[in-house]
Amino acid sequence: MLCTRLTNARFLTMDPDRPVAHDLGIWRGRIVGLDEAVTSLPAREVIDLQGATVLPGFVDAHVHLAWAGLKENTPSIAGLARTDDVLAVVAEAVAREGPPGAWVSVAGYDQRALGRHLTAAELDTVSHGHKVFLLHDSGHGCVVNSAVLGLLPASVPHGNGFLAEGAMGAARALRPPHSQRELAEAIGRAGRTCLAEGITACAEAGIGGTLFGHSPVELGAYQLAREQGLLPLRVQLMVAAERLRTAAGHEADGIPRALDLGLRTGFGDSRLSVGALKIYTDGGMMARTAALGAPYEGLDHSGQLQDDPDVLTEAIVDGHLAGWQLAVHAIGDRAAQLALDALERAQRLRPRPGARHRIEHAGLIRPDQLPRFARLGVSAVVQPNFLRRFGDDYAAIMGEERAPWLYRGRAFLDHGIPLVGSSDRPVTDGSPLRAVQFMVERASESGQLIGPDEGVTVDEALRAYTVAGAYACHWEEHVGSLAPGKSADLVVLGDDPRRVDPSRIGDIEVVATYVDGSPAEKTAPASASPHWTRK
């Protein structure tokens, strides 16, 4: 007997062997069959979906769950364009922190809204002895007050309180780590938001590191979240490469550096596992620290690499030799060049055709770099909502020649490069449907077309958030399509993305999200459920 049969729906399976179905049977959290294979089987519950469209649950291959959950409970200055208004929010946050000396965190900092960076001196006027830390929305910089600057070594560079990349990491390292319980609750909050947008699986893009880590025992927070029922979706954890340490294994292993006990990609199960090794090569475009081959338009610099090129190359090669899948953060074309060179060297030293290495963001990729992506079998894990939200700004700082190379779509597919969708939540909007709309239209929120030749079809965009996302995370045996034997992870939509005008895709209602055959709580609007018939 089936546990559940979903009927009277349009199942877009993303399985080329059976692309569309109307019935789907579930037993113990797995799909057991479609259409005639299940229509005559008895089921404990039959749900008539009243003609709804159903897709595999979306896979977001690059998120920051803990950061997103913590940000939800942090005072924010997002959108404020006047210095006085920003300082008023900071002053209010300081007033809630009790005696002087405590750390005060504020989210939503973005110098573009103000037209310039805040200064430590300005923060000093409202800090009253507290240590104030304003995190840049990109995650690649912060502004701190003099109380924090005074704790940093003199060698740490800063611009009147603004710290970028490694300098920001030095400031973050001064702060007490978050507790595992606090992180578990934050992970749960962010996970529920993902479910509400139809996401059933995601890859946490870096734990335990200086830039985005929150605790030296951060993996334990995810285990705690799972144990206490706070982890509502599948999560794969990328580990920060700085956690590698010299390995004294057998010389035949050829592993110069590793995590303790040789832990690497693949440990865990389909619900919580260790994924790729995360390696940062440059910064971000929002903070103007992505490493470009030529200067930003209107600026006298071209961003920065995270470290000496030889050091970064060594980390990439060592991670490959240790058996890891690599997720190399490379936004600018100069960073991408370094990543491709290092990956090529690594594969030459120890060929691993099935490694499925990834370049995270691939924000500005030159035409001459595309064949190298394909030759190395590297996936491009892009964030379409960056251009939907920030596209006007990004196009301006890249200039007319480079703007069409931003967060490509069509060029990757035409070269046979896996195109993988993701959000980088909470840096910007996490909605897969809004991202799919951008991938098709290539239009920013203002309507500006950015690289229109990079547009893809709706089917191709949906594959980026299902089949391709599962492949990038080595999950294709479990999720990514609706086929017998796979987990019953699916999203019920109020309309068919392939049948509506592309301009409406982002507004399609997510009616419900299922994980392991069970509907996630509080994802369906109250008005949606009564239209379904349970038998």
Short mmCIF file of C-alpha atoms in Angstrom, two decimals:
data_model
loop_
_atom_site.label_atom_id
_atom_site.label_comp_id
_atom_site.label_asym_id
_atom_site.label_seq_id
_atom_site.Cartn_x
_atom_site.Cartn_y
_atom_site.Cartn_z
CA MET A 1 0.00 0.00 0.00
CA LEU A 2 1.21 3.48 -0.87
CA CYS A 3 1.60 6.03 1.88
CA THR A 4 0.40 8.82 -0.42
CA ARG A 5 -0.73 9.18 -4.00
CA LEU A 6 -0.74 12.66 -5.48
CA THR A 7 -3.16 12.88 -8.37
CA ASN A 8 -4.66 15.30 -10.89
CA ALA A 9 -1.51 17.38 -11.24
CA ARG A 10 0.93 18.29 -13.96
CA PHE A 11 4.20 16.78 -12.78
CA LEU A 12 7.16 18.28 -14.64
CA THR A 13 9.56 15.51 -13.70
CA MET A 14 12.81 16.87 -15.25
CA ASP A 15 13.38 13.24 -16.26
CA PRO A 16 13.84 12.98 -20.04
CA ASP A 17 12.54 9.41 -20.03
CA ARG A 18 9.18 10.60 -18.72
CA PRO A 19 8.98 14.40 -18.75
CA VAL A 20 5.31 14.79 -17.69
CA ALA A 21 3.01 12.76 -15.44
CA HIS A 22 -0.36 13.20 -13.71
CA ASP A 23 -0.06 10.77 -10.74
CA LEU A 24 2.80 10.12 -8.35
CA GLY A 25 3.02 7.45 -5.66
CA ILE A 26 4.98 7.76 -2.43
CA TRP A 27 6.02 5.06 0.01
CA ARG A 28 8.19 5.75 3.04
CA GLY A 29 9.41 9.05 1.68
CA ARG A 30 10.36 7.80 -1.77
CA ILE A 31 8.76 7.94 -5.18
CA VAL A 32 7.68 4.43 -6.19
CA GLY A 33 6.08 5.15 -9.53
CA LEU A 34 4.21 7.46 -11.85
CA ASP A 35 0.86 7.30 -13.65
CA GLU A 36 -0.24 3.75 -14.57
CA ALA A 37 2.33 2.24 -12.20
CA VAL A 38 0.49 3.69 -9.19
CA THR A 39 -3.03 4.76 -10.21
CA SER A 40 -4.55 1.39 -9.28
CA LEU A 41 -2.59 0.89 -6.07
CA PRO A 42 -4.30 1.41 -2.70
CA ALA A 43 -3.00 4.36 -0.68
CA ARG A 44 -3.49 5.52 2.87
CA GLU A 45 -4.03 9.02 1.52
CA VAL A 46 -4.94 10.28 -1.94
CA ILE A 47 -4.52 14.00 -2.53
CA ASP A 48 -6.20 15.62 -5.52
CA LEU A 49 -4.00 18.59 -6.43
CA GLN A 50 -6.71 20.14 -8.60
CA GLY A 51 -4.52 20.59 -11.67
CA ALA A 52 -1.54 22.19 -9.90
CA THR A 53 1.95 22.12 -11.42
CA VAL A 54 4.52 20.07 -9.50
CA LEU A 55 8.30 20.17 -9.91
CA PRO A 56 11.18 18.47 -8.12
CA GLY A 57 12.08 20.45 -5.02
CA PHE A 58 14.50 23.22 -5.93
CA VAL A 59 18.17 22.76 -5.10
CA ASP A 60 20.01 25.92 -4.03
CA ALA A 61 23.65 24.99 -4.50
CA HIS A 62 25.15 27.96 -2.62
CA VAL A 63 23.61 29.47 0.50
CA HIS A 64 24.66 30.67 3.96
CA LEU A 65 21.97 29.31 6.26
CA ALA A 66 23.47 30.24 9.61
CA TRP A 67 24.26 33.76 8.44
CA ALA A 68 20.78 34.15 6.96
CA GLY A 69 19.12 32.99 10.16
CA LEU A 70 21.26 35.21 12.36
CA LYS A 71 20.61 38.18 10.08
CA GLU A 72 16.85 37.80 10.58
CA ASN A 73 17.35 38.64 14.28
CA THR A 74 19.96 41.39 13.82
CA PRO A 75 19.20 45.14 13.66
CA SER A 76 19.50 46.27 10.04
CA ILE A 77 20.27 49.50 8.23
CA ALA A 78 19.35 48.09 4.81
CA GLY A 79 18.07 50.74 2.44
CA LEU A 80 18.96 53.74 4.60
CA ALA A 81 20.55 56.48 2.54
CA ARG A 82 21.30 59.11 5.21
CA THR A 83 24.20 58.85 7.65
CA ASP A 84 22.09 60.25 10.51
CA ASP A 85 19.47 57.54 9.99
CA VAL A 86 22.14 54.83 10.01
CA LEU A 87 23.68 56.17 13.20
CA ALA A 88 20.27 56.32 14.84
CA VAL A 89 19.79 52.58 14.24
CA VAL A 90 23.28 51.87 15.58
CA ALA A 91 22.60 53.99 18.66
CA GLU A 92 19.39 52.08 19.32
CA ALA A 93 21.23 48.74 18.99
CA VAL A 94 23.94 49.96 21.37
CA ALA A 95 21.35 51.04 23.93
CA ARG A 96 19.99 47.47 24.04
CA GLU A 97 23.36 45.86 24.72
CA GLY A 98 23.79 46.85 28.37
CA PRO A 99 27.18 47.75 29.91
CA PRO A 100 30.06 49.10 27.77
CA GLY A 101 32.50 46.65 26.23
CA ALA A 102 29.94 44.34 24.58
CA TRP A 103 29.89 43.64 20.86
CA VAL A 104 27.07 45.23 18.86
CA SER A 105 26.25 43.77 15.45
CA VAL A 106 24.28 45.59 12.77
CA ALA A 107 23.34 44.08 9.39
CA GLY A 108 22.47 45.57 6.02
CA TYR A 109 25.51 47.80 5.48
CA ASP A 110 26.08 48.83 1.85
CA GLN A 111 28.13 51.90 1.03
CA ARG A 112 26.34 52.31 -2.29
CA ALA A 113 23.18 53.48 -0.55
CA LEU A 114 25.14 56.20 1.28
CA GLY A 115 27.44 57.13 -1.58
CA ARG A 116 30.52 56.49 0.58
CA HIS A 117 31.77 54.35 3.44
CA LEU A 118 30.95 55.21 7.03
CA THR A 119 33.93 55.93 9.26
CA ALA A 120 35.04 54.68 12.65
CA ALA A 121 34.83 58.24 13.94
CA GLU A 122 31.16 58.47 13.00
CA LEU A 123 30.40 55.18 14.75
CA ASP A 124 32.31 56.40 17.80
CA THR A 125 29.74 59.16 18.30
CA VAL A 126 27.06 56.57 19.14
CA SER A 127 29.01 53.56 20.42
CA HIS A 128 29.41 54.58 24.10
CA GLY A 129 32.25 52.17 24.79
CA HIS A 130 30.81 49.23 22.88
CA LYS A 131 32.54 47.37 20.05
CA VAL A 132 30.48 48.09 16.95
CA PHE A 133 30.55 45.83 13.90
CA LEU A 134 28.52 46.64 10.75
CA LEU A 135 28.68 43.72 8.30
CA HIS A 136 28.62 44.57 4.61
CA ASP A 137 25.73 42.90 2.81
CA SER A 138 28.19 41.11 0.52
CA GLY A 139 29.90 39.48 3.48
CA HIS A 140 33.24 40.72 2.16
CA GLY A 141 33.71 43.76 4.34
CA CYS A 142 32.63 45.59 7.48
CA VAL A 143 32.83 48.93 9.22
CA VAL A 144 33.94 49.01 12.85
CA ASN A 145 34.48 51.70 15.43
CA SER A 146 37.72 52.72 17.14
CA ALA A 147 37.17 50.27 20.01
CA VAL A 148 37.56 47.43 17.51
CA LEU A 149 40.38 49.03 15.54
CA GLY A 150 42.34 49.38 18.76
CA LEU A 151 42.31 45.59 19.21
CA LEU A 152 43.67 44.84 15.75
CA PRO A 153 47.37 44.52 14.92
CA ALA A 154 48.81 47.65 13.34
CA SER A 155 49.52 45.65 10.19
CA VAL A 156 45.81 45.15 9.44
CA PRO A 157 44.84 47.65 6.71
CA HIS A 158 41.71 49.70 7.03
CA GLY A 159 40.18 52.79 5.48
CA ASN A 160 39.00 54.87 8.42
CA GLY A 161 37.12 51.89 9.83
CA PHE A 162 36.25 49.93 6.68
CA LEU A 163 37.84 46.48 6.64
CA ALA A 164 37.78 44.27 3.56
CA GLU A 165 38.35 40.55 3.10
CA GLY A 166 41.21 39.28 5.31
CA ALA A 167 41.16 42.46 7.37
CA MET A 168 37.48 41.89 8.06
CA GLY A 169 38.32 38.32 9.02
CA ALA A 170 40.78 39.62 11.59
CA ALA A 171 37.99 41.67 13.19
CA ARG A 172 35.55 38.76 13.12
CA ALA A 173 38.13 36.58 14.85
CA LEU A 174 38.06 38.91 17.85
CA ARG A 175 34.41 38.23 18.54
CA PRO A 176 33.24 35.36 20.73
CA PRO A 177 31.84 32.48 18.64
CA HIS A 178 28.12 31.83 18.51
CA SER A 179 26.88 28.87 20.54
CA GLN A 180 25.81 25.72 18.76
CA ARG A 181 22.28 26.18 20.08
CA GLU A 182 22.08 29.72 18.72
CA LEU A 183 23.38 28.55 15.35
CA ALA A 184 20.98 25.59 15.25
CA GLU A 185 18.03 27.91 15.79
CA ALA A 186 19.31 30.29 13.11
CA ILE A 187 19.73 27.39 10.68
CA GLY A 188 16.17 26.35 11.37
CA ARG A 189 14.81 29.83 10.69
CA ALA A 190 16.63 30.10 7.38
CA GLY A 191 15.66 26.56 6.44
CA ARG A 192 11.98 27.33 6.87
CA THR A 193 12.36 30.37 4.62
CA CYS A 194 13.95 28.15 1.99
CA LEU A 195 11.04 25.72 2.19
CA ALA A 196 8.56 28.55 1.69
CA GLU A 197 10.28 29.26 -1.62
CA GLY A 198 10.18 25.65 -2.77
CA ILE A 199 13.78 24.76 -1.85
CA THR A 200 14.20 21.27 -0.43
CA ALA A 201 17.99 20.93 -0.56
CA CYS A 202 20.87 23.36 -0.32
CA ALA A 203 24.63 23.58 0.04
CA GLU A 204 25.94 25.67 2.94
CA ALA A 205 28.81 27.58 1.34
CA GLY A 206 31.51 27.52 3.98
CA ILE A 207 31.64 26.55 7.65
CA GLY A 208 34.41 27.04 10.16
CA GLY A 209 36.27 29.72 8.21
CA THR A 210 37.38 33.25 8.94
CA LEU A 211 35.14 35.00 6.43
CA PHE A 212 31.81 33.24 6.92
CA GLY A 213 32.32 30.81 9.78
CA HIS A 214 30.55 31.36 13.09
CA SER A 215 32.26 28.85 15.37
CA PRO A 216 35.25 26.49 15.33
CA VAL A 217 32.75 23.70 16.08
CA GLU A 218 30.17 24.82 13.53
CA LEU A 219 29.54 21.41 11.98
CA GLY A 220 28.20 20.33 15.35
CA ALA A 221 25.53 23.02 15.15
CA TYR A 222 24.09 21.36 12.04
CA GLN A 223 24.16 18.00 13.76
CA LEU A 224 22.37 19.55 16.73
CA ALA A 225 19.78 21.12 14.43
CA ARG A 226 19.09 17.74 12.90
CA GLU A 227 18.93 15.93 16.23
CA GLN A 228 16.45 18.45 17.65
CA GLY A 229 14.20 18.58 14.59
CA LEU A 230 15.36 22.05 13.54
CA LEU A 231 16.80 21.04 10.16
CA PRO A 232 13.79 20.99 7.82
CA LEU A 233 15.55 20.31 4.51
CA ARG A 234 18.61 18.56 3.07
CA VAL A 235 21.89 20.35 3.71
CA GLN A 236 25.36 19.76 2.41
CA LEU A 237 28.21 21.52 4.18
CA MET A 238 31.19 23.09 2.46
CA VAL A 239 34.23 23.26 4.74
CA ALA A 240 36.55 26.27 4.68
CA ALA A 241 39.93 25.35 3.19
CA GLU A 242 41.79 27.07 6.01
CA ARG A 243 40.73 24.12 8.18
CA LEU A 244 43.18 21.90 6.28
CA ARG A 245 46.28 21.03 8.24
CA THR A 246 49.48 19.18 7.44
CA ALA A 247 48.79 15.45 7.17
CA ALA A 248 51.28 12.82 8.28
CA GLY A 249 49.66 9.93 6.44
CA HIS A 250 51.36 7.27 4.35
CA GLU A 251 53.40 8.72 1.52
CA ALA A 252 51.53 6.53 -0.95
CA ASP A 253 48.35 8.48 -0.14
CA GLY A 254 49.89 11.62 -1.59
CA ILE A 255 47.92 13.86 0.75
CA PRO A 256 49.93 16.87 1.94
CA ARG A 257 47.09 18.51 3.90
CA ALA A 258 43.73 17.26 5.16
CA LEU A 259 41.00 17.65 7.73
CA ASP A 260 41.41 15.57 10.86
CA LEU A 261 41.02 11.82 10.23
CA GLY A 262 41.08 12.44 6.48
CA LEU A 263 37.47 13.63 6.41
CA ARG A 264 36.47 14.69 2.91
CA THR A 265 33.59 15.14 0.48
CA GLY A 266 30.90 12.47 0.76
CA PHE A 267 30.78 11.84 4.49
CA GLY A 268 27.25 11.76 5.86
CA ASP A 269 23.90 10.80 4.37
CA SER A 270 21.26 12.23 2.05
CA ARG A 271 19.95 14.57 4.78
CA LEU A 272 23.19 16.04 6.17
CA SER A 273 26.57 15.55 4.58
CA VAL A 274 30.00 17.06 4.02
CA GLY A 275 30.31 18.48 0.52
CA ALA A 276 33.00 20.50 -1.17
CA LEU A 277 36.06 22.22 0.22
CA LYS A 278 35.44 25.98 -0.03
CA ILE A 279 38.37 28.07 -1.25
CA TYR A 280 38.17 31.85 -1.62
CA THR A 281 40.29 33.45 -4.31
CA ASP A 282 38.81 36.98 -4.41
CA GLY A 283 36.15 39.22 -2.91
CA GLY A 284 32.82 40.55 -4.19
CA MET A 285 31.52 43.07 -6.70
CA MET A 286 29.30 44.85 -4.17
CA ALA A 287 32.36 45.65 -2.07
CA ARG A 288 34.48 46.29 -5.22
CA THR A 289 36.93 43.58 -4.16
CA ALA A 290 36.29 40.97 -6.89
CA ALA A 291 39.61 40.49 -8.71
CA LEU A 292 39.32 41.74 -12.30
CA GLY A 293 41.75 41.67 -15.18
CA ALA A 294 41.27 45.42 -15.71
CA PRO A 295 40.12 48.19 -13.34
CA TYR A 296 36.50 48.80 -12.42
CA GLU A 297 34.89 51.51 -14.50
CA GLY A 298 35.44 54.85 -12.77
CA LEU A 299 37.84 53.42 -10.16
CA ASP A 300 41.61 53.18 -10.06
CA HIS A 301 41.84 49.56 -8.92
CA SER A 302 40.86 46.09 -10.11
CA GLY A 303 39.91 44.40 -6.84
CA GLN A 304 42.04 41.96 -4.92
CA LEU A 305 42.93 38.33 -4.46
CA GLN A 306 42.48 36.86 -1.01
CA ASP A 307 46.14 35.90 -0.72
CA ASP A 308 49.34 35.48 -2.68
CA PRO A 309 48.54 33.58 -5.91
CA ASP A 310 50.97 30.79 -5.02
CA VAL A 311 49.29 30.28 -1.64
CA LEU A 312 45.84 30.08 -3.23
CA THR A 313 47.08 27.71 -5.91
CA GLU A 314 48.64 25.45 -3.30
CA ALA A 315 45.37 25.28 -1.35
CA ILE A 316 43.44 24.27 -4.49
CA VAL A 317 46.00 21.62 -5.45
CA ASP A 318 46.26 20.23 -1.92
CA GLY A 319 42.48 20.01 -1.60
CA HIS A 320 42.28 18.08 -4.85
CA LEU A 321 45.07 15.73 -3.80
CA ALA A 322 43.25 15.08 -0.51
CA GLY A 323 40.21 13.81 -2.41
CA TRP A 324 37.90 16.78 -1.99
CA GLN A 325 35.44 18.17 -4.44
CA LEU A 326 36.44 21.83 -4.66
CA ALA A 327 34.14 24.84 -4.60
CA VAL A 328 36.39 27.70 -5.64
CA HIS A 329 34.96 31.17 -5.01
CA ALA A 330 35.97 33.23 -8.05
CA ILE A 331 33.88 36.23 -9.05
CA GLY A 332 36.24 38.31 -11.18
CA ASP A 333 37.93 37.10 -14.37
CA ARG A 334 41.40 37.41 -12.80
CA ALA A 335 40.31 35.16 -9.94
CA ALA A 336 38.71 32.72 -12.38
CA GLN A 337 41.99 32.56 -14.31
CA LEU A 338 43.87 31.64 -11.15
CA ALA A 339 41.25 29.01 -10.29
CA LEU A 340 41.35 27.43 -13.74
CA ASP A 341 45.16 27.36 -13.77
CA ALA A 342 45.24 25.70 -10.35
CA LEU A 343 42.54 23.15 -11.19
CA GLU A 344 44.35 22.24 -14.38
CA ARG A 345 47.58 21.74 -12.46
CA ALA A 346 45.78 19.63 -9.84
CA GLN A 347 44.19 17.37 -12.45
CA ARG A 348 47.53 16.96 -14.17
CA LEU A 349 49.16 15.82 -10.91
CA ARG A 350 46.36 13.39 -10.04
CA PRO A 351 43.61 12.97 -12.63
CA ARG A 352 40.14 12.75 -11.06
CA PRO A 353 37.63 13.10 -13.91
CA GLY A 354 34.69 12.58 -11.56
CA ALA A 355 35.69 15.23 -9.03
CA ARG A 356 32.98 17.67 -10.24
CA HIS A 357 34.91 20.72 -9.12
CA ARG A 358 32.88 23.93 -9.08
CA ILE A 359 33.57 27.61 -9.52
CA GLU A 360 31.27 29.53 -7.22
CA HIS A 361 29.77 32.71 -8.68
CA ALA A 362 31.73 32.81 -11.97
CA GLY A 363 30.59 36.42 -12.02
CA LEU A 364 32.72 37.76 -14.86
CA ILE A 365 33.98 35.13 -17.28
CA ARG A 366 35.80 36.18 -20.44
CA PRO A 367 35.03 34.42 -23.75
CA ASP A 368 38.52 32.86 -23.83
CA GLN A 369 37.93 31.23 -20.44
CA LEU A 370 34.82 29.30 -21.46
CA PRO A 371 36.61 26.44 -23.30
CA ARG A 372 38.82 25.87 -20.25
CA PHE A 373 35.76 25.48 -18.00
CA ALA A 374 34.45 22.84 -20.39
CA ARG A 375 37.76 21.03 -20.78
CA LEU A 376 38.21 20.76 -17.01
CA GLY A 377 34.62 19.62 -16.40
CA VAL A 378 34.03 22.50 -13.99
CA SER A 379 30.48 23.56 -13.07
CA ALA A 380 29.52 27.23 -12.98
CA VAL A 381 27.47 27.90 -9.83
CA VAL A 382 25.83 31.27 -10.55
CA GLN A 383 23.47 33.61 -8.69
CA PRO A 384 21.02 35.09 -11.23
CA ASN A 385 19.26 37.21 -8.61
CA PHE A 386 22.46 39.23 -8.20
CA LEU A 387 21.85 40.77 -11.60
CA ARG A 388 18.11 41.03 -11.11
CA ARG A 389 18.73 43.01 -7.91
CA PHE A 390 22.09 44.71 -8.52
CA GLY A 391 22.43 44.46 -12.28
CA ASP A 392 22.32 48.18 -13.05
CA ASP A 393 25.22 48.78 -10.66
CA TYR A 394 27.23 45.78 -11.85
CA ALA A 395 26.80 46.71 -15.51
CA ALA A 396 27.97 50.25 -14.77
CA ILE A 397 31.14 49.18 -12.96
CA MET A 398 32.00 46.63 -15.66
CA GLY A 399 31.46 48.93 -18.63
CA GLU A 400 30.01 48.26 -22.06
CA GLU A 401 32.48 45.59 -23.15
CA ARG A 402 32.42 43.46 -20.00
CA ALA A 403 28.79 43.79 -18.87
CA PRO A 404 27.56 41.04 -21.27
CA TRP A 405 29.96 38.59 -19.57
CA LEU A 406 28.27 38.93 -16.18
CA TYR A 407 26.76 35.78 -14.65
CA ARG A 408 26.47 34.05 -17.98
CA GLY A 409 23.85 31.48 -18.93
CA ARG A 410 23.72 30.63 -22.63
CA ALA A 411 27.48 30.68 -23.13
CA PHE A 412 28.01 28.13 -20.37
CA LEU A 413 25.41 25.78 -21.80
CA ASP A 414 26.63 26.17 -25.37
CA HIS A 415 30.12 25.14 -24.23
CA GLY A 416 28.77 22.10 -22.37
CA ILE A 417 29.47 23.62 -18.95
CA PRO A 418 27.01 22.59 -16.20
CA LEU A 419 24.96 25.70 -15.32
CA VAL A 420 23.95 25.53 -11.66
CA GLY A 421 21.51 27.93 -10.01
CA SER A 422 21.93 29.30 -6.50
CA SER A 423 21.24 32.37 -4.39
CA ASP A 424 24.13 33.13 -1.98
CA ARG A 425 21.36 33.80 0.54
CA PRO A 426 21.25 36.19 2.46
CA VAL A 427 23.35 38.41 0.19
CA THR A 428 20.28 38.86 -1.98
CA ASP A 429 16.87 37.41 -2.82
CA GLY A 430 16.77 33.62 -2.49
CA SER A 431 13.71 32.87 -4.64
CA PRO A 432 14.46 30.28 -7.34
CA LEU A 433 11.43 31.34 -9.37
CA ARG A 434 12.57 34.95 -9.53
CA ALA A 435 16.02 33.71 -10.51
CA VAL A 436 14.52 31.55 -13.26
CA GLN A 437 12.67 34.60 -14.56
CA PHE A 438 15.92 36.56 -14.75
CA MET A 439 17.75 33.72 -16.48
CA VAL A 440 15.13 33.81 -19.23
CA GLU A 441 14.64 37.59 -19.51
CA ARG A 442 18.06 38.90 -18.39
CA ALA A 443 16.29 42.02 -17.08
CA SER A 444 17.18 43.85 -13.86
CA GLU A 445 14.48 45.21 -11.57
CA SER A 446 14.66 48.51 -13.46
CA GLY A 447 14.08 46.72 -16.77
CA GLN A 448 17.65 47.10 -18.05
CA LEU A 449 18.73 44.15 -20.18
CA ILE A 450 22.12 42.81 -19.15
CA GLY A 451 23.78 40.44 -21.58
CA PRO A 452 20.49 39.52 -23.32
CA ASP A 453 22.32 36.99 -25.51
CA GLU A 454 22.98 35.01 -22.31
CA GLY A 455 19.27 34.25 -21.86
CA VAL A 456 18.22 30.60 -21.59
CA THR A 457 14.92 28.78 -21.99
CA VAL A 458 12.56 28.19 -19.09
CA ASP A 459 13.34 24.46 -19.18
CA GLU A 460 17.08 25.17 -19.04
CA ALA A 461 16.64 27.55 -16.12
CA LEU A 462 14.53 25.03 -14.22
CA ARG A 463 17.18 22.36 -14.82
CA ALA A 464 19.76 24.69 -13.26
CA TYR A 465 17.74 24.62 -10.02
CA THR A 466 16.91 20.91 -10.08
CA VAL A 467 18.94 18.41 -12.11
CA ALA A 468 22.12 20.51 -12.34
CA GLY A 469 22.01 21.50 -8.68
CA ALA A 470 21.68 17.87 -7.65
CA TYR A 471 24.59 16.90 -9.94
CA ALA A 472 26.84 19.63 -8.53
CA CYS A 473 26.21 18.30 -5.01
CA HIS A 474 26.56 14.59 -5.94
CA TRP A 475 22.88 14.19 -5.06
CA GLU A 476 21.56 12.97 -8.40
CA GLU A 477 20.69 9.53 -6.99
CA HIS A 478 18.37 11.13 -4.44
CA VAL A 479 16.92 14.39 -5.75
CA GLY A 480 16.73 16.69 -8.77
CA SER A 481 14.04 14.86 -10.73
CA LEU A 482 10.79 13.01 -10.03
CA ALA A 483 11.62 9.40 -10.81
CA PRO A 484 11.05 6.03 -9.10
CA GLY A 485 13.51 5.39 -6.29
CA LYS A 486 14.26 9.04 -5.60
CA SER A 487 13.26 10.98 -2.52
CA ALA A 488 9.79 12.48 -2.71
CA ASP A 489 11.03 16.08 -2.56
CA LEU A 490 8.76 18.31 -4.61
CA VAL A 491 7.25 21.75 -4.88
CA VAL A 492 3.62 22.46 -5.74
CA LEU A 493 3.16 25.66 -7.77
CA GLY A 494 0.14 27.79 -8.49
CA ASP A 495 0.99 27.91 -12.19
CA ASP A 496 3.26 26.31 -14.80
CA PRO A 497 6.47 28.32 -15.36
CA ARG A 498 6.63 27.00 -18.92
CA ARG A 499 3.14 28.24 -19.80
CA VAL A 500 2.99 31.72 -18.30
CA ASP A 501 4.59 34.82 -19.73
CA PRO A 502 8.22 34.95 -18.53
CA SER A 503 7.53 38.23 -16.75
CA ARG A 504 5.14 36.36 -14.42
CA ILE A 505 7.40 33.45 -13.43
CA GLY A 506 8.80 35.15 -10.34
CA ASP A 507 5.29 35.78 -8.98
CA ILE A 508 4.07 32.19 -9.23
CA GLU A 509 2.77 31.05 -5.86
CA VAL A 510 4.62 28.30 -4.01
CA VAL A 511 1.59 26.42 -2.68
CA ALA A 512 3.40 23.68 -0.78
CA THR A 513 6.78 22.00 -0.42
CA TYR A 514 7.30 18.30 0.30
CA VAL A 515 10.44 16.74 1.78
CA ASP A 516 10.63 12.95 1.96
CA GLY A 517 6.97 12.78 0.97
CA SER A 518 5.70 14.96 3.79
CA PRO A 519 4.41 18.52 3.37
CA ALA A 520 6.56 21.04 5.18
CA GLU A 521 4.73 23.00 7.84
CA LYS A 522 3.60 26.57 7.30
CA THR A 523 4.63 26.82 3.66
CA ALA A 524 1.15 26.78 2.13
CA PRO A 525 -1.00 29.94 2.39
CA ALA A 526 -4.25 29.37 4.23
CA SER A 527 -6.20 29.97 1.03
CA ALA A 528 -4.37 27.23 -0.88
CA SER A 529 -5.01 24.02 1.03
CA PRO A 530 -8.85 23.92 0.84
CA HIS A 531 -8.63 23.54 -2.94
CA TRP A 532 -7.05 20.13 -2.49
CA THR A 533 -9.16 17.06 -1.96
CA ARG A 534 -7.96 14.37 0.44
CA LYS A 535 -9.57 10.97 0.08
#
